Amino acid sequence: MSLVIKNLYARVKDGATILNGVSLEIPKGEVHAIMGPNGSGKSTLSKVLCGHPDYEVISGTAELDGQDLFAMSVDERSRAGLFLAFQYPVEVPGVSNANFMRAALQARLPKGEELDAVSFYKTMRSTMAQLGMDTKFTARAVNEGFSGGEKKRNDVLQMMMLEPTYAILDETDSGLDVDALRIVSDGVNAMRAPFRSFMIITHYKRLLDYIRPDVVHVLYKGKIVRTAGYELVEQIEENGFDFLKTEA
Amino acid sequence: MSMEEAFALAEAEAKLKAALNECQARFDKAKMPDRRNEDWRFGRPHVYAKQLVDTITARDNHNYFERMVICDKGNAATRLTRDDDDLLQTEMLMQTIGSDALLKRHIERFEDGYSLYIEEDTTEVIELVYETRSFCSPSTFIMVAPGVKAEVHIIYSCLEIGNIFAACNIQVAAGAELKVRVQAESDGSDGRCMIITNIQNMGGKVMHLTEYRGLRWAREETVAELYSPGSETKLFSANRLVGDSVLDQHTRQIHHVGGASSDLLYKNVVDDNATAIFAGNIYVAPGAHNTDAYQSNRNMLLSEKATVHSLPGLEILADKVRCSHGSASAPMDDEQLFYLCSRGISRRDAQLLVADGFLADVLNKFHGESQSS
Ligand SMILES: Nc1ncnc2c1ncn2[C@@H]1O[C@H](COP(=O)(O)OP(=O)(O)OP(=O)(O)O)[C@@H](O)[C@H]1O
Ligand SMILES: [Mg+2]
C-alpha cells in the first residue's frame, strides 16, 4: 500500500511544462520530505496530485493504494484519503469554518446518514484546543482575514479532523511562530501511524528535526534528482543546493 | 346555512371567480415593464411624498388614524378593503409610490391589505402573509411611532400560477427602528410577483430586506426617501435565481435633506439561464449636504448562460457628500471551489456552500452578525 508516482509530466494549462518526469513512491507508514529550490515544482506536484484545475497531466501515472488518482475528481481523491495542506490556503468568504468541516465530514458518510452535530462540535473544539486555536475560529469564514500562521494552523486542523491516509504538507512551517511550529509538529507526530504516510515539503531543517523523515527527496526543475536519508537535510542546511549545479 | 345564504355565497363566489379571471386576463395581456423601460425613474415620489408628510403633520388628529387598530404586541392589524378608505387610497397609495404607471395598475387591482400603526415596541415579529393561486394585489401600510422598535415580515406566496402585484408604504418616525423582511416565493413554475415599496424615513432607522425564491418573474421597485437629518435607511436583497427566471430590481435612494445616510447591498447568485437586472439610483437633493449614500450590487454567476445587467447611478446636487456606487459580477471563484472540493466536498455542494456564503453576508448584515445562517 503506497502512493506511487511514475514518470509524471505536467504543465500549466496551455502553458509551460513544470513537472518533467517525477517518479516517487511513498509507502504507508513513512514520512518523506521533499526539498528543492524555489520554483522547482514542489507545489505544482502537490496540486497536480490533488487535481488542481490550473494544471494538466501530459503523461505518467499516480496511484493511491492501487487506485488511479488521475481518474478521480478532486473531491473523490480527498475521500480516497489524500490531503493537501496548502502553501497558500484559500480564503472562502461567507462559509464558516464549522460549516465547511461539517460538509467535508458529511461527504464521507454513507448516503442517508447524518453527521452527529454534538460530537462534531466536540471534536472540532478539542482539536482546535490542541492546536492552540481560539474557538471563535469555528464561526469565522474559512481563512478570511486569518494571519499567515492562522491559515496554516487551520489547514492542519482540517487534516487532523479528516484523518487522511496520505497527507501532503506544503511549507506548512513557513509563517508559523516557534511555539506553533512545535504544536503543529506534535500534531503531525501524533498522527503518524503504520496506515498513514506524509509528504512534507519544506525549506527548513527545523521542521524536519521535529518530524523526522524516513526518506528525503530533492526536486529540481520538475524532477526528483536525489533521494537519501536524513543526512541530506543536514547537507542542504550547510551547503545549500550548490551540488545541483555541479550535477546538472 | 339557509337556502338564501347558500345562494348568496355561491353567487359571491362566482362573482369573485369572474373578477379574478378578468383580472388575470388583463394582467396577462398587459405589457410588463422591462429593463429598457425606465419610465419609473421619472415618477415623482419625492414631490408627492413631501405633500403627504405635510398632510400628515397637519392632520394629526384626523379620524383616519383613529380608525386604525393600534397594533398590540404584533397581533392585531387592520384589514383594508377596496372601498374601506378613500383617504388611504388617494393620499397614502396614489401619491407616494415610485412609479406612476405601475402605481396606477396597482390601484386598478387593489383588493385588500393590512395597515399597521405600531405604537409600542413589539417583542415578536409581525407577520403578514399574502397568498394566492390566481391573482392578488395587496397593499400594506406600515407606520412606526416615534421611538418605537418593531420588526415586520411580509410574505408574498404565489402558489401554482399565482401572480401578486403588491404595494407597500412604510413610514418611520424619528427615533423609531424598523426591520422589514419581504419574502416573495412561488411553489410552482409560473409564479410572478411585482412589489413596489416606498420607505419614508423621518429620522429613524430602517432595514429592509427582499428575498425572491422560485418565482419565474419578479420585479421590485423600491424607493427609499430620507426626510430628516439622522435618518438611516439600509436596503438589502439576497437571491438565488435558477431556471429561466428573471429578477428585475429598481431602486432609488432619495436624500431630501443632509445629514442622513442610506446604504444598499443587493446580491444575487445567478444560475442556469436566469437573468438579474439591477438599476439603482442615488439622488441627493440640492442643499442636502453631509449625506452618506452607498449602493452596491454584486452578482455571482454559476453558469455561462446566466445574464446580469447592472446599472448603478448617482445624481448628486449637494456638497460634502460621501457617495459610492458599484457593481460587480463574476463567476464563482475556481480557487475557492477547488479548496472546498479538495476536502472531499462534491462540486455541487461546494457551489451551494459558496453561493450561500455569498448571500449570507447580506443576511448577516440584516439579521445581525450574531445570528448566522
Ligand atoms: N498556474 C501557474 N501559472 C504559471 N506558472 C506557474 C503556475 N504554477 C506554477 N508555475 C510556475 O512553475 C514553477 C514551479 O512553481 P511551484 O510553485 O511548483 O514551485 P515550488 O517548488 O513550490 O517553489 P517554492 O519553493 O517557491 O514554493 C514556477 O516557475 C512557477 O512560476
Ligand atoms: Mg511551493
XYZ file of C-alpha atoms and ligand atoms in Angstrom:
653
model
C 0.000 0.000 0.000
C 1.504 3.284 -1.082
C 1.351 6.437 -3.120
C 3.159 5.710 -6.367
C 4.007 8.403 -8.893
C 5.556 7.233 -12.151
C 7.236 9.388 -14.761
C 4.859 12.287 -14.252
C 4.891 15.126 -16.750
C 2.513 18.020 -16.158
C 2.104 21.557 -17.371
C 0.225 24.725 -16.653
C -2.884 24.553 -18.845
C -1.821 25.846 -22.263
C 1.487 26.832 -20.737
C 4.895 25.761 -19.623
C 5.723 22.217 -18.586
C 6.613 22.206 -14.900
C 6.935 18.551 -13.975
C 9.467 16.689 -16.090
C 9.154 13.056 -15.199
C 8.646 12.816 -11.444
C 8.866 9.298 -10.034
C 8.298 8.717 -6.354
C 6.928 6.080 -4.028
C 5.717 6.743 -0.516
C 4.786 3.514 1.286
C 2.236 3.597 4.076
C 3.662 4.444 7.454
C 6.549 6.524 6.087
C 7.334 10.207 6.189
C 9.025 11.610 3.094
C 10.449 15.098 2.889
C 10.642 16.990 -0.375
C 13.090 19.828 -0.615
C 14.305 21.878 -3.531
C 14.984 25.451 -4.644
C 12.186 27.948 -5.195
C 10.267 27.316 -8.364
C 11.403 23.732 -8.789
C 7.831 22.411 -8.902
C 7.082 21.191 -5.366
C 3.751 22.966 -5.029
C 2.873 22.074 -8.599
C 3.463 18.404 -7.846
C 1.203 18.515 -4.808
C -1.542 20.406 -6.645
C -1.404 18.102 -9.648
C -1.871 15.152 -7.292
C -4.990 16.823 -5.857
C -6.367 17.728 -9.282
C -5.993 21.493 -9.350
C -7.717 22.829 -12.493
C -4.776 25.079 -13.456
C -2.664 22.100 -14.465
C -2.907 19.223 -16.845
C -1.146 15.919 -16.790
C 0.758 15.264 -20.004
C 1.807 11.725 -19.218
C 2.663 9.455 -16.327
C 0.595 7.913 -13.552
C -0.209 8.339 -9.896
C -1.779 5.607 -7.814
C -3.192 5.768 -4.340
C -3.319 2.252 -2.900
C -3.614 0.945 -6.448
C -6.363 3.389 -7.466
C -5.732 5.657 -10.454
C -5.619 9.110 -8.901
C -5.977 10.962 -12.204
C -9.243 9.157 -12.992
C -10.813 10.658 -9.867
C -12.381 14.081 -9.344
C -10.855 16.430 -6.790
C -13.371 15.501 -4.096
C -13.066 11.772 -4.764
C -9.304 11.969 -4.244
C -9.879 13.541 -0.868
C -12.420 10.932 0.154
C -9.985 8.259 -1.017
C -7.591 9.502 1.659
C -5.478 12.221 0.056
C -4.955 15.545 1.795
C -3.000 18.666 0.922
C -2.199 21.383 3.417
C -1.691 24.262 1.015
C 1.293 26.565 0.823
C -1.284 29.336 0.407
C -4.615 28.273 1.950
C -7.550 29.874 0.158
C -9.968 32.344 1.724
C -13.629 31.393 1.287
C -15.783 34.354 2.352
C -19.200 33.597 3.765
C -18.542 29.936 4.526
C -17.883 29.359 8.196
C -15.108 27.049 9.282
C -17.618 24.881 11.124
C -19.976 24.567 8.137
C -17.018 23.766 5.925
C -15.757 20.980 8.168
C -19.257 19.637 8.666
C -19.788 19.416 4.911
C -16.405 17.720 4.463
C -17.157 15.112 7.131
C -20.744 14.672 5.969
C -19.422 13.924 2.467
C -17.588 10.923 3.929
C -20.733 9.348 5.367
C -22.892 6.854 3.503
C -25.985 8.333 1.826
C -28.805 8.982 4.256
C -26.590 9.095 7.318
C -26.441 12.370 9.224
C -23.352 13.675 10.945
C -23.857 13.906 14.685
C -23.681 17.633 15.344
C -22.895 17.387 19.032
C -19.930 15.087 18.713
C -18.773 17.031 15.659
C -18.533 20.278 17.605
C -16.880 18.483 20.471
C -14.194 17.059 18.189
C -13.719 20.355 16.419
C -13.306 22.253 19.679
C -10.897 19.785 21.193
C -8.794 19.635 18.020
C -8.687 23.415 17.946
C -7.622 23.461 21.562
C -4.845 21.043 20.719
C -3.649 23.463 18.019
C -3.981 26.476 20.298
C -6.768 27.963 18.161
C -9.423 30.131 19.738
C -12.964 28.701 19.451
C -14.079 31.880 17.681
C -12.483 30.412 14.565
C -15.392 27.951 14.240
C -17.753 30.772 13.303
C -15.316 32.754 11.181
C -15.317 32.429 7.410
C -12.736 29.948 6.152
C -9.309 31.625 6.269
C -10.828 35.051 5.637
C -8.681 37.661 7.280
C -6.655 34.972 9.046
C -2.993 35.768 9.647
C -0.467 33.700 7.717
C 0.155 31.412 10.670
C -3.561 31.102 11.464
C -4.229 29.913 7.931
C -1.546 27.243 8.249
C -2.975 26.077 11.552
C -6.429 25.996 10.045
C -5.225 23.665 7.295
C -3.617 21.420 9.909
C -6.894 21.474 11.840
C -8.645 20.190 8.712
C -6.046 17.456 8.339
C -6.481 16.339 11.916
C -10.251 16.230 11.571
C -10.361 14.492 8.199
C -7.713 11.911 9.174
C -6.333 11.276 5.699
C -4.121 8.280 4.895
C -1.830 10.330 2.639
C -1.127 13.854 3.803
C 0.942 16.378 1.884
C 2.113 19.414 3.825
C 3.346 22.176 1.543
C 5.562 24.519 3.540
C 3.241 24.330 6.496
C 6.128 25.542 8.668
C 6.567 28.868 6.889
C 4.680 31.561 8.752
C 4.360 29.595 11.969
C 5.849 31.066 15.121
C 8.229 28.964 17.214
C 5.505 27.660 19.517
C 3.078 26.965 16.669
C 5.756 25.038 14.824
C 6.178 22.769 17.821
C 2.412 22.407 18.339
C 1.799 21.575 14.677
C 4.705 19.134 14.612
C 3.384 17.433 17.733
C 0.039 17.134 15.969
C 1.634 15.529 12.915
C 3.747 13.200 15.022
C 0.666 12.123 16.958
C -0.948 11.193 13.651
C 1.975 9.100 12.445
C 0.760 5.541 12.118
C 1.505 2.399 10.129
C -1.540 3.074 7.937
C -0.706 6.703 7.195
C 2.045 8.487 5.315
C 3.220 12.058 4.915
C 4.871 14.066 2.185
C 6.438 17.071 3.827
C 7.554 19.908 1.597
C 9.847 22.337 3.371
C 12.878 24.555 3.024
C 13.958 24.209 6.634
C 15.735 21.656 8.711
C 13.955 22.837 11.840
C 10.643 21.254 10.865
C 12.376 18.005 9.937
C 14.061 17.961 13.316
C 10.594 17.805 14.848
C 9.125 15.482 12.267
C 11.915 13.072 11.395
C 11.522 11.950 7.770
C 12.308 8.388 6.721
C 13.340 9.491 3.242
C 14.407 12.850 1.797
C 13.986 13.802 -1.868
C 15.251 16.809 -3.764
C 13.048 18.095 -6.569
C 14.820 20.243 -9.133
C 13.477 21.545 -12.430
C 10.467 19.288 -12.168
C 12.348 16.094 -11.440
C 13.495 14.146 -8.388
C 17.257 14.485 -8.618
C 18.338 12.946 -5.346
C 16.871 10.608 -2.754
C 18.600 9.855 0.535
C 18.127 9.748 4.299
C 18.087 12.499 6.892
C 21.761 13.301 6.277
C 20.708 15.021 3.033
C 18.799 17.577 5.095
C 21.947 18.421 7.014
C 23.954 18.656 3.846
C 21.447 21.095 2.303
C 21.310 23.119 5.508
C 25.108 23.551 5.368
C 25.849 23.870 1.687
C 22.551 24.776 0.072
C 21.670 23.403 -3.339
C 25.098 24.055 -4.925
C 25.541 20.367 -5.576
C 22.673 20.510 -8.077
C 24.582 22.816 -10.358
C 27.661 20.622 -10.480
C 25.481 17.576 -11.083
C 23.218 19.116 -13.671
C -76.883 27.525 6.223
C -80.197 28.691 4.790
C -81.051 28.438 1.120
C -80.683 32.199 0.772
C -77.316 32.189 2.452
C -76.081 29.329 0.324
C -77.327 31.057 -2.781
C -75.709 34.329 -1.789
C -72.441 32.549 -1.065
C -72.457 30.735 -4.392
C -73.214 33.972 -6.168
C -70.448 35.780 -4.314
C -68.013 33.031 -5.152
C -68.982 33.071 -8.806
C -68.588 36.849 -8.884
C -65.216 36.615 -7.227
C -64.094 33.968 -9.634
C -65.212 36.012 -12.622
C -63.454 39.057 -11.235
C -60.279 37.097 -10.672
C -60.406 35.662 -14.166
C -60.904 39.076 -15.605
C -58.040 40.421 -13.536
C -55.834 37.592 -14.615
C -56.724 38.143 -18.252
C -55.976 41.830 -18.017
C -52.783 41.148 -16.180
C -51.675 38.640 -18.777
C -52.475 40.985 -21.639
C -50.821 43.978 -20.071
C -47.346 44.811 -21.244
C -44.929 44.219 -18.458
C -42.243 46.771 -17.859
C -38.854 45.501 -18.900
C -35.313 46.576 -18.381
C -35.498 49.001 -21.280
C -38.459 50.706 -19.737
C -37.018 53.206 -17.341
C -40.134 55.374 -17.099
C -40.395 54.636 -13.445
C -37.346 56.753 -12.855
C -39.372 59.765 -13.783
C -42.086 59.173 -11.237
C -42.383 61.964 -8.719
C -42.381 60.214 -5.386
C -40.401 62.948 -3.695
C -42.810 65.668 -4.707
C -45.875 63.698 -3.646
C -44.296 62.387 -0.517
C -43.414 65.861 0.655
C -47.067 66.818 0.322
C -48.002 63.693 2.178
C -45.717 64.492 5.079
C -47.190 67.945 5.341
C -50.660 66.474 5.217
C -49.957 64.022 7.977
C -48.406 66.644 10.189
C -51.325 68.970 9.632
C -53.902 66.302 10.345
C -52.516 64.714 13.415
C -55.975 64.157 14.834
C -57.667 63.124 11.680
C -60.064 60.253 12.072
C -58.010 58.323 9.597
C -55.661 57.463 12.419
C -58.454 56.718 14.835
C -59.776 54.113 12.518
C -56.597 52.186 12.575
C -56.305 49.424 15.063
C -53.324 50.031 17.214
C -51.050 47.140 16.903
C -50.754 45.409 20.220
C -47.596 43.340 20.526
C -47.757 42.485 16.918
C -51.013 40.631 16.903
C -53.620 42.902 15.505
C -53.742 44.603 12.193
C -56.451 46.370 10.290
C -57.572 44.720 7.151
C -58.130 47.128 4.357
C -60.668 46.610 1.641
C -61.048 48.382 -1.580
C -63.748 50.802 -0.613
C -62.795 50.908 3.005
C -60.886 54.082 2.951
C -60.828 56.528 0.117
C -58.434 58.693 2.006
C -55.957 55.880 2.245
C -56.123 55.248 -1.437
C -55.882 58.779 -2.593
C -53.378 60.093 -0.142
C -51.354 57.149 1.003
C -51.142 54.980 -2.007
C -51.678 57.009 -5.104
C -49.194 59.660 -4.371
C -46.221 58.034 -2.833
C -45.005 55.116 -4.860
C -42.084 55.490 -7.191
C -43.658 54.713 -10.482
C -46.812 56.495 -11.538
C -47.579 53.954 -14.216
C -47.144 50.917 -12.057
C -48.999 52.502 -9.228
C -51.989 53.133 -11.430
C -52.043 49.481 -12.302
C -51.854 48.588 -8.683
C -54.761 50.838 -7.773
C -56.834 49.263 -10.522
C -56.371 45.907 -8.957
C -56.108 46.835 -5.326
C -58.159 44.363 -3.319
C -57.070 44.341 0.242
C -54.145 44.575 2.525
C -53.048 45.378 6.010
C -52.326 48.601 7.701
C -50.197 48.637 10.761
C -49.780 51.546 13.066
C -47.183 50.404 15.501
C -47.262 52.428 18.666
C -45.424 50.191 21.091
C -42.277 48.111 20.884
C -43.116 44.686 19.554
C -41.398 41.708 21.080
C -42.469 39.368 18.324
C -42.079 39.715 14.611
C -45.329 40.869 12.999
C -46.040 38.503 10.171
C -48.225 39.365 7.187
C -48.942 36.694 4.625
C -50.473 37.239 1.216
C -51.143 34.082 -0.673
C -52.816 33.463 -3.989
C -53.399 30.793 -6.583
C -54.691 33.263 -9.125
C -54.067 36.933 -8.706
C -53.917 39.352 -5.835
C -52.914 42.928 -5.476
C -52.484 43.756 -1.814
C -51.373 46.956 -0.161
C -49.504 47.193 3.063
C -49.123 50.308 5.087
C -46.727 50.364 7.990
C -46.264 53.305 10.269
C -43.983 53.282 13.257
C -44.442 55.832 16.037
C -41.541 57.871 17.418
C -39.020 55.863 19.408
C -40.724 52.526 18.786
C -38.886 49.387 17.715
C -40.565 46.808 15.508
C -39.945 44.040 13.065
C -42.307 43.045 10.246
C -42.135 40.032 7.993
C -44.193 40.167 4.804
C -44.609 37.001 2.809
C -45.984 37.010 -0.716
C -46.741 33.491 -1.728
C -47.577 32.816 -5.363
C -48.950 29.289 -5.436
C -49.185 27.436 -8.717
C -49.698 30.123 -11.364
C -50.397 32.775 -8.753
C -49.461 36.373 -9.533
C -49.017 39.083 -6.966
C -48.830 42.765 -7.613
C -48.150 44.429 -4.319
C -47.523 47.863 -2.952
C -46.054 48.701 0.398
C -45.808 52.028 2.131
C -43.565 52.441 5.101
C -43.214 55.427 7.373
C -40.811 55.558 10.219
C -40.883 58.384 12.735
C -37.933 59.981 14.498
C -36.074 57.651 16.806
C -38.034 54.615 15.632
C -36.379 51.436 14.437
C -37.992 49.165 11.888
C -36.838 45.989 10.253
C -38.864 44.720 7.330
C -38.209 41.408 5.698
C -40.050 40.846 2.452
C -40.146 37.365 1.083
C -41.729 36.594 -2.263
C -41.942 32.991 -3.214
C -43.521 30.527 -5.548
C -44.011 26.823 -5.219
C -44.850 26.352 -8.874
C -43.021 27.127 -12.021
C -45.078 30.098 -13.042
C -45.339 32.393 -10.044
C -44.813 36.057 -10.774
C -44.545 38.944 -8.433
C -44.185 42.682 -8.552
C -43.595 44.730 -5.445
C -43.459 48.484 -5.245
C -42.248 49.894 -1.978
C -41.864 53.378 -0.666
C -39.971 53.916 2.555
C -40.209 57.303 4.186
C -37.736 57.823 6.927
C -38.354 60.817 9.198
C -35.320 60.359 11.419
C -35.411 56.697 12.379
C -33.552 53.592 11.414
C -34.902 51.280 8.734
C -33.587 47.999 7.480
C -35.407 46.490 4.520
C -34.610 43.089 3.045
C -36.149 41.495 -0.032
C -35.801 37.841 -0.955
C -37.254 36.184 -4.045
C -37.491 32.420 -4.234
C -38.659 30.209 -7.068
C -40.516 32.891 -8.986
C -40.410 32.899 -12.737
C -40.550 36.629 -12.938
C -40.196 39.235 -10.231
C -39.965 42.957 -10.351
C -39.093 45.214 -7.486
C -39.250 48.948 -7.268
C -38.022 50.284 -4.008
C -37.833 53.965 -3.256
C -36.211 54.997 -0.005
C -36.707 58.591 0.998
C -34.834 60.306 3.785
C -36.560 63.303 5.282
C -34.637 64.215 8.433
C -31.016 64.509 9.417
C -30.046 61.365 11.279
C -32.311 59.141 9.205
C -30.645 55.862 8.405
C -32.031 53.510 5.763
C -30.452 50.271 4.706
C -31.727 48.264 1.772
C -30.783 44.653 1.283
C -31.632 41.897 -1.118
C -30.340 38.345 -1.402
C -31.465 35.937 -4.088
C -30.589 32.759 -5.874
C -32.027 32.626 -9.367
C -32.404 29.350 -11.206
C -34.048 28.031 -14.376
C -35.010 30.848 -16.687
C -36.317 33.144 -14.022
C -35.945 36.895 -14.258
C -35.428 39.264 -11.359
C -35.749 42.912 -12.247
C -34.852 45.299 -9.439
C -35.082 49.059 -9.493
C -34.140 51.154 -6.534
C -33.887 54.789 -5.660
C -32.347 56.386 -2.589
C -33.603 59.942 -2.266
C -31.918 62.276 0.171
C -34.199 65.258 0.632
C -32.109 66.668 3.464
C -28.497 66.491 4.577
C -27.040 64.547 7.456
C -28.832 61.295 6.639
C -27.402 58.034 5.454
C -28.554 55.321 3.123
C -26.920 52.105 2.156
C -27.852 49.437 -0.337
C -26.465 45.958 -0.792
C -28.168 43.733 -3.369
C -26.645 40.358 -4.107
C -27.718 37.630 -6.482
C -26.449 34.200 -7.302
C -27.473 33.634 -10.907
C -27.622 30.074 -12.190
C -28.813 28.290 -15.340
C -30.449 30.684 -17.853
C -31.586 33.123 -15.207
C -31.378 36.891 -15.577
C -30.747 39.505 -12.905
C -31.370 43.145 -13.666
C -30.468 45.950 -11.327
C -30.998 49.644 -11.930
C -30.227 51.770 -8.925
C -30.114 55.471 -8.417
C -28.975 57.704 -5.600
C -30.426 61.183 -5.604
C -29.046 63.848 -3.307
C -31.201 66.981 -3.398
C -29.706 70.465 -3.662
C -28.571 71.535 -0.211
C -28.605 68.024 1.253
C -25.029 68.402 2.427
C -23.204 65.838 4.558
C -25.038 62.965 3.028
C -23.746 59.405 3.182
C -25.131 57.226 0.435
C -23.827 53.928 -0.744
C -25.002 51.389 -3.237
C -23.573 48.076 -4.192
C -24.912 45.377 -6.488
C -22.968 42.122 -6.628
C -23.716 39.078 -8.669
C -22.184 35.660 -8.712
C -22.667 33.742 -11.923
C -22.919 29.985 -11.764
C -23.493 29.283 -15.400
C -22.271 30.513 -18.762
C -25.832 31.276 -19.773
C -26.691 33.343 -16.725
C -27.163 37.027 -17.502
C -26.676 40.127 -15.415
C -27.474 43.728 -16.281
C -26.365 46.113 -13.612
C -26.838 49.851 -13.805
C -25.941 51.795 -10.693
C -26.348 55.551 -10.861
C -25.725 58.764 -8.955
C -27.370 62.173 -9.135
C -25.728 64.479 -6.630
C -26.770 68.088 -6.312
C -25.164 68.899 -2.962
C -21.708 69.303 -1.451
C -19.769 67.356 1.151
C -21.413 64.176 0.098
C -19.889 60.756 0.665
C -21.293 58.595 -2.049
C -20.266 55.444 -3.726
C -21.853 53.053 -6.094
C -20.544 49.909 -7.568
C -21.487 46.764 -9.265
C -19.557 43.590 -9.773
C -20.470 40.388 -11.496
C -18.168 37.449 -11.601
C -18.267 33.715 -11.905
C -17.744 31.725 -8.759
C -14.097 31.677 -7.771
C -12.468 28.483 -9.057
C -9.779 28.577 -6.424
C -12.411 28.595 -3.655
C -14.290 25.728 -5.265
C -11.093 23.731 -5.616
C -10.233 24.338 -1.981
C -13.611 23.053 -0.783
C -13.539 20.086 -3.167
C -10.028 19.224 -2.051
C -11.568 18.435 1.336
C -13.951 15.901 -0.176
C -16.986 18.109 -0.781
C -18.659 17.474 -4.144
C -18.552 20.258 -6.698
C -22.296 20.825 -6.455
C -22.236 21.029 -2.657
C -19.202 23.279 -2.800
C -21.055 25.593 -5.180
C -24.013 25.705 -2.831
C -21.763 26.448 0.137
C -20.045 29.308 -1.672
C -23.359 30.640 -3.039
C -24.956 30.524 0.408
C -21.862 32.190 1.803
C -22.068 34.927 -0.799
C -25.648 35.663 0.229
C -25.082 35.034 3.952
C -23.119 38.243 4.059
C -26.324 40.162 3.256
C -28.497 38.129 5.622
C -25.992 38.539 8.455
C -26.000 42.282 7.963
C -29.796 42.296 8.143
C -30.284 39.836 10.978
C -27.197 40.935 12.883
C -23.884 39.146 12.730
C -24.664 37.008 15.763
C -27.466 35.167 14.011
C -25.552 33.476 11.214
C -27.313 31.306 8.666
N -0.513 28.374 -12.526
C 0.699 28.706 -12.941
N 0.856 29.562 -13.959
C 2.087 29.901 -14.403
N 3.213 29.410 -13.893
C 3.126 28.545 -12.880
C 1.868 28.148 -12.353
N 2.083 27.281 -11.350
C 3.406 27.130 -11.245
N 4.035 27.887 -12.172
C 5.483 28.005 -12.340
O 6.021 26.721 -12.161
C 7.230 26.761 -11.442
C 7.135 25.894 -10.207
O 6.269 26.504 -9.272
P 5.969 25.846 -7.854
O 5.011 26.718 -7.148
O 5.570 24.449 -8.064
O 7.381 25.920 -7.180
P 7.831 25.464 -5.714
O 8.868 24.436 -5.880
O 6.671 25.138 -4.891
O 8.520 26.808 -5.211
P 8.567 27.458 -3.734
O 9.645 26.788 -3.002
O 8.912 28.898 -4.009
O 7.230 27.293 -3.126
C 7.488 28.225 -11.121
O 8.383 28.749 -12.069
C 6.134 28.849 -11.258
O 6.220 30.177 -11.649
Mg 5.765 25.960 -3.303
